[in-house]
Coordinates of N, CA, C and O in Angstrom, one line a residue:
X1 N 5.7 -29.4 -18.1 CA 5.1 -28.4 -18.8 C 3.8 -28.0 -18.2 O 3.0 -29.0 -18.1
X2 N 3.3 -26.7 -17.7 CA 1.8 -26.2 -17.4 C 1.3 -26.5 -18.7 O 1.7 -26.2 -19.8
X3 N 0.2 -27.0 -18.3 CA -1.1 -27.1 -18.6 C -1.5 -26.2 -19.5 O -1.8 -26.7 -20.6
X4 N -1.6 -24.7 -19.4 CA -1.7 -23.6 -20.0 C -0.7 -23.3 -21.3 O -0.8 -22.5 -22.2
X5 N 0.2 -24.1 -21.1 CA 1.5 -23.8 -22.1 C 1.0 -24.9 -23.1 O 1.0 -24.4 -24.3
X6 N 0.7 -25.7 -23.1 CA 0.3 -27.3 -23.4 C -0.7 -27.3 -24.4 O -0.8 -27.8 -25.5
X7 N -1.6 -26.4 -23.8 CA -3.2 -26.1 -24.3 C -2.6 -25.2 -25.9 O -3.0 -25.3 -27.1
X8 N -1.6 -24.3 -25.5 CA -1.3 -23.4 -26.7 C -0.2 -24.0 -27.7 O -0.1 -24.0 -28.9
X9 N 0.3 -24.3 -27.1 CA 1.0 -25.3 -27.8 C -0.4 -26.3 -29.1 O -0.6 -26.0 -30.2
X10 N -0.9 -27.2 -28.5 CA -1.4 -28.0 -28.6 C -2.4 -27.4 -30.1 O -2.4 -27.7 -31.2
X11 N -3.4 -26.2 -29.3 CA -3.5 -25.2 -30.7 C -2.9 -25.1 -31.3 O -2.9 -25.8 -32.3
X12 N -1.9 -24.3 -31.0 CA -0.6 -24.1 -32.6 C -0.4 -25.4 -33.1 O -0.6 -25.4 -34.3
X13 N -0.1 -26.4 -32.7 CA -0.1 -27.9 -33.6 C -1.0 -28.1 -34.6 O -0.7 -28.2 -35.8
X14 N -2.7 -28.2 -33.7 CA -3.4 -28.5 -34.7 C -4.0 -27.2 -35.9 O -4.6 -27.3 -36.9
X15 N -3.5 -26.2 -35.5 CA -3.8 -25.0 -36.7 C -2.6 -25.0 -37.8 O -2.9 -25.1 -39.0
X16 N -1.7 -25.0 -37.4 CA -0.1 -25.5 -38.1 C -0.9 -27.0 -39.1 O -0.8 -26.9 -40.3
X17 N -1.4 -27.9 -38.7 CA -1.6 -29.1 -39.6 C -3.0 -28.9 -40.0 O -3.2 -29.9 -40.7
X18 N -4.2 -28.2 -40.0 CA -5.4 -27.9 -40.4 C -4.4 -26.8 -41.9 O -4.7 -27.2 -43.0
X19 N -3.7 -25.8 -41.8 CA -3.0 -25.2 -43.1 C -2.4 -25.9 -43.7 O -2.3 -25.8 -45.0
X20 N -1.7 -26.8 -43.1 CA -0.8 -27.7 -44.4 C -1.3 -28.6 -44.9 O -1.0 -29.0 -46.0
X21 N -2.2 -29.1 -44.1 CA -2.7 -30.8 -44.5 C -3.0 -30.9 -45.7 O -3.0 -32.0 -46.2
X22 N -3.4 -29.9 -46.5 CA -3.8 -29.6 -48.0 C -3.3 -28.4 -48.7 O -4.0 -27.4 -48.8
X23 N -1.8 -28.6 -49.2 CA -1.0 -27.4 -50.1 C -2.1 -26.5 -50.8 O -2.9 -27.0 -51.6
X24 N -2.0 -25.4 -50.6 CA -2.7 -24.3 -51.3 C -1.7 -22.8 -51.0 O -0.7 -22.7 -50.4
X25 N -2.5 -21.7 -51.8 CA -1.8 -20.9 -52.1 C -1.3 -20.1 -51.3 O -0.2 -19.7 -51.3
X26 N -2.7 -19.7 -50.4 CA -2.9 -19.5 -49.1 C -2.3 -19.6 -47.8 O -2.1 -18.8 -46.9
X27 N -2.0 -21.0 -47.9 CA -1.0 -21.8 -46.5 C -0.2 -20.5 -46.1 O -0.4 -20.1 -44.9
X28 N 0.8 -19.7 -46.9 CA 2.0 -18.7 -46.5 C 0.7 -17.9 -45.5 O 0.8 -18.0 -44.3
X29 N -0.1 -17.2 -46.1 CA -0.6 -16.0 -45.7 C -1.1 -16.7 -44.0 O -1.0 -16.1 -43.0
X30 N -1.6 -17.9 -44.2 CA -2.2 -18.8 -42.6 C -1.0 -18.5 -41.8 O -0.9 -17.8 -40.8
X31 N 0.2 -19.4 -42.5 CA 1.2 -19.5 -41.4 C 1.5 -18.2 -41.2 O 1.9 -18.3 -40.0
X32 N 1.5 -17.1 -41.6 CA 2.2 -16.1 -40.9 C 1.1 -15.8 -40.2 O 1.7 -15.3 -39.3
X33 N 0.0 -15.7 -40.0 CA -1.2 -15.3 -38.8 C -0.7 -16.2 -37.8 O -0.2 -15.7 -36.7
X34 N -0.7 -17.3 -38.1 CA -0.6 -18.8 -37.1 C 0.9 -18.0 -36.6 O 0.9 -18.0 -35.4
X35 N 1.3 -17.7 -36.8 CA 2.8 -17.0 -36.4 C 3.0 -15.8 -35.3 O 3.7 -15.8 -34.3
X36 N 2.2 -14.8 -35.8 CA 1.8 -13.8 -34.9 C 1.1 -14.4 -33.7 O 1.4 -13.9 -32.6
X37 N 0.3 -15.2 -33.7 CA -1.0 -15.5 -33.0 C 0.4 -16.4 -31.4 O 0.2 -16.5 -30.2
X38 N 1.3 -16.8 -32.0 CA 2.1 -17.7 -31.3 C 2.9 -16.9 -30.7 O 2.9 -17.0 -29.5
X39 N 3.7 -16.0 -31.5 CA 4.2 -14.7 -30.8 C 3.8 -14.0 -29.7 O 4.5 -13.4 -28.9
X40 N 2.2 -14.2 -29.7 CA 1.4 -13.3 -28.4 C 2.0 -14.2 -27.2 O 2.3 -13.7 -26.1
X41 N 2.0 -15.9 -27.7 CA 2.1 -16.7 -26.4 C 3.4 -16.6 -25.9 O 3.5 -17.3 -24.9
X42 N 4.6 -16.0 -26.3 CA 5.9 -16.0 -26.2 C 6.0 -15.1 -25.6 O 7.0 -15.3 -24.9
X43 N 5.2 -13.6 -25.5 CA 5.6 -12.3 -24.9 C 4.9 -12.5 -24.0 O 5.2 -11.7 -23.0
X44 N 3.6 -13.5 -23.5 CA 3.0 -13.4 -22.0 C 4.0 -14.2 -21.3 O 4.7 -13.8 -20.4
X45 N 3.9 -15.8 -22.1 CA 4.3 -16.9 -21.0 C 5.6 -16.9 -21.1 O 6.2 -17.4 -20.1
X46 N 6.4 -16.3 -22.2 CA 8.4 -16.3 -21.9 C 8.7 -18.0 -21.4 O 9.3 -18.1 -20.3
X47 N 8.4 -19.0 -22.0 CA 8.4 -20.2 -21.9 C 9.1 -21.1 -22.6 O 8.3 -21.4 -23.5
X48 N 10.3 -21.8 -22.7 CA 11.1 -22.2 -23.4 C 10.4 -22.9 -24.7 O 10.6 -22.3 -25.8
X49 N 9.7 -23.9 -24.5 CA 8.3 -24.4 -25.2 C 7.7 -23.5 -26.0 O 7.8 -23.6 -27.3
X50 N 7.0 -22.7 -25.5 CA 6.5 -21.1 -26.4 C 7.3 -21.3 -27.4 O 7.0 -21.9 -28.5
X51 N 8.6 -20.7 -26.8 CA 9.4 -20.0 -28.5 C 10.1 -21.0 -29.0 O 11.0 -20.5 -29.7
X52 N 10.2 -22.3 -28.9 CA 10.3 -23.4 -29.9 C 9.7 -23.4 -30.5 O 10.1 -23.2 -31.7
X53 N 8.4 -23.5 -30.3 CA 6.9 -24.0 -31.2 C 6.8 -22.6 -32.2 O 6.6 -22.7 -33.4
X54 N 6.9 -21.3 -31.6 CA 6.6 -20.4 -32.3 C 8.0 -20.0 -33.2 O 7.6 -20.0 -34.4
X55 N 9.0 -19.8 -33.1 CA 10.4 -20.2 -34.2 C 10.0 -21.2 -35.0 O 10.4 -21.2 -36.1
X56 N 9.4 -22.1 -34.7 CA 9.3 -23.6 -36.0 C 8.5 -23.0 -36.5 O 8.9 -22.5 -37.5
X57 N 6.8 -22.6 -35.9 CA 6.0 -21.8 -37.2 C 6.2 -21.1 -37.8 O 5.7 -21.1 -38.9
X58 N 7.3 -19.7 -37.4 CA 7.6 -19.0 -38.3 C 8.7 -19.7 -39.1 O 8.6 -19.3 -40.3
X59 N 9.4 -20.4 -38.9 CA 10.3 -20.7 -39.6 C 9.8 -21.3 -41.1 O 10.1 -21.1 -42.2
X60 N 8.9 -22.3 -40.3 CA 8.0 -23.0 -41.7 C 7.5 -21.5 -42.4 O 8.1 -21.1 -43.4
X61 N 6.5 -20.6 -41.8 CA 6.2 -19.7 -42.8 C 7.3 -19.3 -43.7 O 7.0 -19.2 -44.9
X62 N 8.7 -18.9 -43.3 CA 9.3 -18.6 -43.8 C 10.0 -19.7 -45.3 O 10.6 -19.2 -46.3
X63 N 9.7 -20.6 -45.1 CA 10.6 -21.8 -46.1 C 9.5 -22.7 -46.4 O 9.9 -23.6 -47.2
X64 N 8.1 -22.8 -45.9 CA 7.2 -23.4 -46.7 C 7.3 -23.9 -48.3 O 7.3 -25.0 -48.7
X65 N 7.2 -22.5 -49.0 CA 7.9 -22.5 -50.5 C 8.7 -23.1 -50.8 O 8.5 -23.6 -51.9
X66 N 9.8 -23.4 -50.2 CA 11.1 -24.0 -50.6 C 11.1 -25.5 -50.1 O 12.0 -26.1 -50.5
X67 N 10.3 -26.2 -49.4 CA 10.4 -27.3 -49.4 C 9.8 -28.0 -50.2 O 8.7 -27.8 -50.6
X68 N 10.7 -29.4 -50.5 CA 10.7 -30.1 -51.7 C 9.2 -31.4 -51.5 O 9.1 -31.9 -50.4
X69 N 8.4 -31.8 -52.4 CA 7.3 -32.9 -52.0 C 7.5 -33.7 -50.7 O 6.8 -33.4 -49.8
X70 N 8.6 -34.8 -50.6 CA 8.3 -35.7 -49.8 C 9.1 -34.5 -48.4 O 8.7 -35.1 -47.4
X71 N 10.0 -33.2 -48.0 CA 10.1 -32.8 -46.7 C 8.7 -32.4 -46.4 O 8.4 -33.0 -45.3
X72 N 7.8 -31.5 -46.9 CA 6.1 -31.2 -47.1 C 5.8 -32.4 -46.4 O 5.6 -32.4 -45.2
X73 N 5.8 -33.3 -47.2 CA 5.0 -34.4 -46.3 C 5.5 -35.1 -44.8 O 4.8 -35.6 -43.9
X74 N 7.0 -35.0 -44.8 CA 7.4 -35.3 -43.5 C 7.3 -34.7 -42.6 O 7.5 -35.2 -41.5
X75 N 7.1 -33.1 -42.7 CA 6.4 -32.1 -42.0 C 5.4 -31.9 -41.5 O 5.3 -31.5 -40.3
X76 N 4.2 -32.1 -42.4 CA 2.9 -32.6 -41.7 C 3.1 -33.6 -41.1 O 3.0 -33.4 -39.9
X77 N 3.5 -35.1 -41.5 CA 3.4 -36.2 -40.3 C 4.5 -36.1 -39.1 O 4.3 -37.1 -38.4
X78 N 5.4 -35.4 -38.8 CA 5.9 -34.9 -37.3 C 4.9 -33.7 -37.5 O 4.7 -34.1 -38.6
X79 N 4.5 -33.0 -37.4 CA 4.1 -32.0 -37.0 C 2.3 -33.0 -36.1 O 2.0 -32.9 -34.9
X80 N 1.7 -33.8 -36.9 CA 0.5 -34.8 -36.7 C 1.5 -35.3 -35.2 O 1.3 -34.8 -34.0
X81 N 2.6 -36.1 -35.6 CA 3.3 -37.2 -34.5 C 3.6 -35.8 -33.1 O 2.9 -36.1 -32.1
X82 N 4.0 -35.0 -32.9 CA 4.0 -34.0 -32.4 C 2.9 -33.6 -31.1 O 2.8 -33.6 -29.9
X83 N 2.2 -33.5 -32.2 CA 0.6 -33.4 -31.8 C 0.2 -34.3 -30.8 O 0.2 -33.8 -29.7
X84 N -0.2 -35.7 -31.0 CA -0.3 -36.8 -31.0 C 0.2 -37.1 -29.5 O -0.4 -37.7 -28.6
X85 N 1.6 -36.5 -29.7 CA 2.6 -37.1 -28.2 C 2.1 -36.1 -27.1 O 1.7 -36.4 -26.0
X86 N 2.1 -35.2 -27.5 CA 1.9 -33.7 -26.2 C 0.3 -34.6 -25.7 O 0.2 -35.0 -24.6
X87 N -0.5 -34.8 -26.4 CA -2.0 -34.7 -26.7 C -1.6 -36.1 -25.5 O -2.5 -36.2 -24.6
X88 N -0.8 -36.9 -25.5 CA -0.6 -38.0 -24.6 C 0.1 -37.1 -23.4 O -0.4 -37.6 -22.3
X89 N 0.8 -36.1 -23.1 CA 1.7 -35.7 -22.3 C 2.9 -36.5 -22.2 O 3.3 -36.9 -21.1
X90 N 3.6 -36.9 -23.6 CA 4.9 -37.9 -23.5 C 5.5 -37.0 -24.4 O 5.3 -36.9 -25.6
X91 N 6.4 -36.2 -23.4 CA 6.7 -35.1 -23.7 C 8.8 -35.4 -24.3 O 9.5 -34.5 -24.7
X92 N 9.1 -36.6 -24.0 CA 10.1 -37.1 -25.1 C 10.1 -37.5 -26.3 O 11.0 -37.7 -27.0
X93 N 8.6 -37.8 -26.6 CA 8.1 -38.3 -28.1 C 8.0 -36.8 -28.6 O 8.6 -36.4 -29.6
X94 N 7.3 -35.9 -27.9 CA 7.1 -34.5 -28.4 C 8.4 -34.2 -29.2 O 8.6 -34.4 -30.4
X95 N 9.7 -33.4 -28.0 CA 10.4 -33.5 -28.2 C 11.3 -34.2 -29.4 O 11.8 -33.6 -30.4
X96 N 11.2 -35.2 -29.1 CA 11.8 -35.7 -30.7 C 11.2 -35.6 -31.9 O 12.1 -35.5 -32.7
X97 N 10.6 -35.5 -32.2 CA 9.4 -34.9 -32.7 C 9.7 -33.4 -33.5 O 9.7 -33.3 -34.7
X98 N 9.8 -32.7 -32.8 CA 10.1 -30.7 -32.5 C 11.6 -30.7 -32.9 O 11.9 -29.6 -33.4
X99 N 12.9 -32.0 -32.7 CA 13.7 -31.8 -33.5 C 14.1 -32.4 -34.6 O 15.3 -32.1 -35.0
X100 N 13.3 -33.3 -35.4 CA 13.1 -33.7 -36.8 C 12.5 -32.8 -36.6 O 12.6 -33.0 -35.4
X101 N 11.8 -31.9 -36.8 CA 11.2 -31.3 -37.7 C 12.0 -30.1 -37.8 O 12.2 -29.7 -38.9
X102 N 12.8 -29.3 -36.6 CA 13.8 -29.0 -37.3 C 14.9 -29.2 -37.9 O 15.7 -28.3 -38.2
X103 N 15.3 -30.4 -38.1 CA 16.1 -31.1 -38.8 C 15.5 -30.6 -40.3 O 16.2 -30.2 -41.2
X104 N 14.3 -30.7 -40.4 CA 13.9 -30.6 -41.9 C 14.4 -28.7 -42.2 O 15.0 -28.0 -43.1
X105 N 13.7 -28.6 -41.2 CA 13.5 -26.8 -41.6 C 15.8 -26.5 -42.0 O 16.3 -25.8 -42.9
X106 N 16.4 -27.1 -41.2 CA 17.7 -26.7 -40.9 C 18.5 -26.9 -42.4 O 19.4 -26.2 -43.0
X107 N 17.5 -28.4 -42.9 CA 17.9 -28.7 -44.2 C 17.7 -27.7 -45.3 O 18.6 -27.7 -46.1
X108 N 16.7 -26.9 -45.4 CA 16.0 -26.0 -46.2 C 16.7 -25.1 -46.0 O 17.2 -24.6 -47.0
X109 N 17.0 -24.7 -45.0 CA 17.5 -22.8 -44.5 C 18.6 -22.9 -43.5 O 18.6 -23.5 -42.4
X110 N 19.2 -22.3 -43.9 CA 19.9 -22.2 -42.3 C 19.8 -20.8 -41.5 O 20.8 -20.4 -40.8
X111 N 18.7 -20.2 -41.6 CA 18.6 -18.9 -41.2 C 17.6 -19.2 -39.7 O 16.7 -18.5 -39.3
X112 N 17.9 -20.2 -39.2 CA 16.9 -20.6 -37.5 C 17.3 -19.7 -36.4 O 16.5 -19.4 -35.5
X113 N 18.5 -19.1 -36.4 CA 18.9 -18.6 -35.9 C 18.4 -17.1 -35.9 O 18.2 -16.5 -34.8
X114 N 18.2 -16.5 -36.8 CA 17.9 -15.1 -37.6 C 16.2 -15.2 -37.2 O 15.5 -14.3 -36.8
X115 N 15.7 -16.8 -37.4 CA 14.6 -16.7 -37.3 C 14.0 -16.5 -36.0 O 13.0 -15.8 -35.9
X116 N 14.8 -17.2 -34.7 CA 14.5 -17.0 -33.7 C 15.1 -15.5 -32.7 O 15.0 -15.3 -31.5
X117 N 15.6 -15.0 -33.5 CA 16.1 -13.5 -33.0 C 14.6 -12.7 -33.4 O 14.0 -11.9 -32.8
X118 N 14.2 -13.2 -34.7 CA 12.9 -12.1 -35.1 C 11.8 -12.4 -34.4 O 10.9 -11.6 -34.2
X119 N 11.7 -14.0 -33.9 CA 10.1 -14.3 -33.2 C 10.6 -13.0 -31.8 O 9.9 -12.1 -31.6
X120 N 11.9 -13.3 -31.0 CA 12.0 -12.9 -30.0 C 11.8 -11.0 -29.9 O 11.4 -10.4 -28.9
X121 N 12.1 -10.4 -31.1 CA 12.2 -9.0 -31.4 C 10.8 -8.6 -31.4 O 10.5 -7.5 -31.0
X122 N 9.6 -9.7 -32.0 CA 8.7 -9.0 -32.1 C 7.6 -9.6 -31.5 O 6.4 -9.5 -31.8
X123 N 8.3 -10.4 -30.2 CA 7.8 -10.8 -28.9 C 7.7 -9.4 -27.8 O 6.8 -8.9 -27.2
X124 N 9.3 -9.1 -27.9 CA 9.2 -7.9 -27.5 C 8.9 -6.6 -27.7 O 9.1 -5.8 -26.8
X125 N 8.5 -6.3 -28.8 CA 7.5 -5.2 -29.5 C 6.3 -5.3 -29.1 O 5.6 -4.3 -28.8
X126 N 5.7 -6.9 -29.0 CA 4.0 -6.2 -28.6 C 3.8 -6.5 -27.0 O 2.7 -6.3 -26.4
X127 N 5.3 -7.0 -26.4 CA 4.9 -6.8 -24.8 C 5.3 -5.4 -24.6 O 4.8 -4.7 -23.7
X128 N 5.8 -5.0 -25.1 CA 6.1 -2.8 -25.0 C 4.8 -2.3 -25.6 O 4.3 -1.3 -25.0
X129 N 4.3 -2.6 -26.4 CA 3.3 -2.0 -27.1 C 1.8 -2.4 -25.8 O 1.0 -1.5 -25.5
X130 N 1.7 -3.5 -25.2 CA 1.0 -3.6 -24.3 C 1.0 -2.4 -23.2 O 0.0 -1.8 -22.8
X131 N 2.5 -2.4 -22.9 CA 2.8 -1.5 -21.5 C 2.2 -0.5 -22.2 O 1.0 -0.6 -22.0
X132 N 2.6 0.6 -23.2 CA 1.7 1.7 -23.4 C 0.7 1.6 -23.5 O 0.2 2.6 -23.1
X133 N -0.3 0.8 -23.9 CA -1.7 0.6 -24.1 C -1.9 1.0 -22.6 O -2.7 1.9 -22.5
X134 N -1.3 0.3 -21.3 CA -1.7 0.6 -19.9 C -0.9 1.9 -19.2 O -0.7 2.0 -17.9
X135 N -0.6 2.8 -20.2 CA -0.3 4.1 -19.5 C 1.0 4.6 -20.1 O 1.1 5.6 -20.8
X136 N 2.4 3.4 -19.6 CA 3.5 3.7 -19.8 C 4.1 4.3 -21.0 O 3.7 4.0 -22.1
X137 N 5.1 5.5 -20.8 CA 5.3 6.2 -22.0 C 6.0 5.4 -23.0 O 6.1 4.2 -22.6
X138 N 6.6 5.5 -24.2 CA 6.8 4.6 -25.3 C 8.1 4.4 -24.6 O 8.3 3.2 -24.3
X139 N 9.3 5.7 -24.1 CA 10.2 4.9 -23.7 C 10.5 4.2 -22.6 O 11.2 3.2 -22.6
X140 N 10.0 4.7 -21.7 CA 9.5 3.5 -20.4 C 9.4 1.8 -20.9 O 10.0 0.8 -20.4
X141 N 8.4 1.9 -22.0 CA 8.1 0.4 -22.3 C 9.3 0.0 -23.2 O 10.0 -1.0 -23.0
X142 N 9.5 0.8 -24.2 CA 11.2 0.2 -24.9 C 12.4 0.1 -24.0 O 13.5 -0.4 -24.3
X143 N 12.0 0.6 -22.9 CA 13.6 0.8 -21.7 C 13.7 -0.5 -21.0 O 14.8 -1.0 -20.7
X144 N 12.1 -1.2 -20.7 CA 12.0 -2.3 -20.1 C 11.9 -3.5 -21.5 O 13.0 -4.0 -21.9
X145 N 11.6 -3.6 -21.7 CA 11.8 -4.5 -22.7 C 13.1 -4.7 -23.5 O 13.3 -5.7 -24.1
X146 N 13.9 -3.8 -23.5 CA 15.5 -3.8 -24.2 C 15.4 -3.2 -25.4 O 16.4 -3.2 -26.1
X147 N 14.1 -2.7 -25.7 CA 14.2 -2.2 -27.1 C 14.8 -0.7 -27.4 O 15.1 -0.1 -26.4
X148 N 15.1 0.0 -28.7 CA 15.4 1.4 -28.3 C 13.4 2.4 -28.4 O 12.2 2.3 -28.7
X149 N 14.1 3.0 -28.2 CA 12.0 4.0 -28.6 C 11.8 3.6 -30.3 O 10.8 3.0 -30.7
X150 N 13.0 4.1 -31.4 CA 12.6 3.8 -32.7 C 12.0 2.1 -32.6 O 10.8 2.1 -33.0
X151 N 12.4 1.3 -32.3 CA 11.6 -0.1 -32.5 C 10.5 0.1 -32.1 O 9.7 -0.2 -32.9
X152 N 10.1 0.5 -30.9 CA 8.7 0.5 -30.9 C 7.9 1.4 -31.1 O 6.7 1.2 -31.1
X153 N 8.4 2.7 -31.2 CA 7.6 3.3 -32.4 C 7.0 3.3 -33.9 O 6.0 3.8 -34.3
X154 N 7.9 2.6 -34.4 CA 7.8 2.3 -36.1 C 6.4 1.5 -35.6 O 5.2 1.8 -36.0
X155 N 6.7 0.2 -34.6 CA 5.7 -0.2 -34.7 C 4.1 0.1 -33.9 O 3.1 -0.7 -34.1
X156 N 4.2 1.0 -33.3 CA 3.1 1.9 -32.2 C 2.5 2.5 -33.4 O 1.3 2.4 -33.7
X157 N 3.3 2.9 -34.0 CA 2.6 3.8 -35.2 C 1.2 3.4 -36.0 O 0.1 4.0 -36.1
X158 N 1.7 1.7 -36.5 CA 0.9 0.9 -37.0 C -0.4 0.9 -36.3 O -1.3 0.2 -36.6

């Protein structure tokens, strides 16, 4: 794993466990920033790692609510254990680690799938939305990205 992927990663860990470490109301509205914020790293670096880590955050954003006391808490401590391993560069502890924890999320929802089509959709909305920021016409940027122009206009609009 670069260095650079590691470092973002490593943020998303400890921001992901600085919102949960103490249930509040709030936590949803965190994780979905912490979510976006991860998404950016998915549309630069396109890194298998990226969109693990960023699918599990949204995914938690999405089912936070729905998990029961003690999965909550086994979430925070692999998400800490997680942390912990990368933070060593023992990147099979990580790993194991990244799949109990979706083990948990899988238990809650079975929408991981749905989830990681949306991190990927709106990975590719703000790398098209970049390209026009640097010139390219909207469909130029939805033609390279796979999007149609409506996708990324609804959201250019914004």
């Amino acid at each position: 794993m670069k260095e650079e992927i590691r470092s973002e990663i490593l943020y998303d860990l400890r921001e992901a466990i600085k919102i949960l470490d103490v249930k509040e109301p709030k936590d949803v509205e965190e994780l979905k920033d912490l979510s976006n914020h991860a998404i950016e790293d998915v549309a630069l670096y396109k890194e298998l790692d990226t969109i693990s880590i960023t699918v599990l955050i949204y995914s938690l954003y999405k089912i936070i609510q729905q998990l029961n006391p003690v999965d909550y808490q086994r979430t925070v401590q692999e998400l800490k254990i997680a942390k912990q391993a990368l933070e060593k560069i023992n990147l099979k502890s990580y790993n194991q680690s990244i799949r109990r924890l979706y083990h948990i999320i899988n238990k809650t929802s079975t929408k991981t799938k749905e989830h990681l089509q949306d991190v990927m959709q709106a990975a590719r909305i703000k790398k098209s939305t970049a390209l026009v920021e640097k010139g390219l016409s909207i469909g130029q940027a939805a033609g390279l990205m796979g999007l149609s122009n409506w996708d990324l206009q609804q959201y250019a609009a914004k």
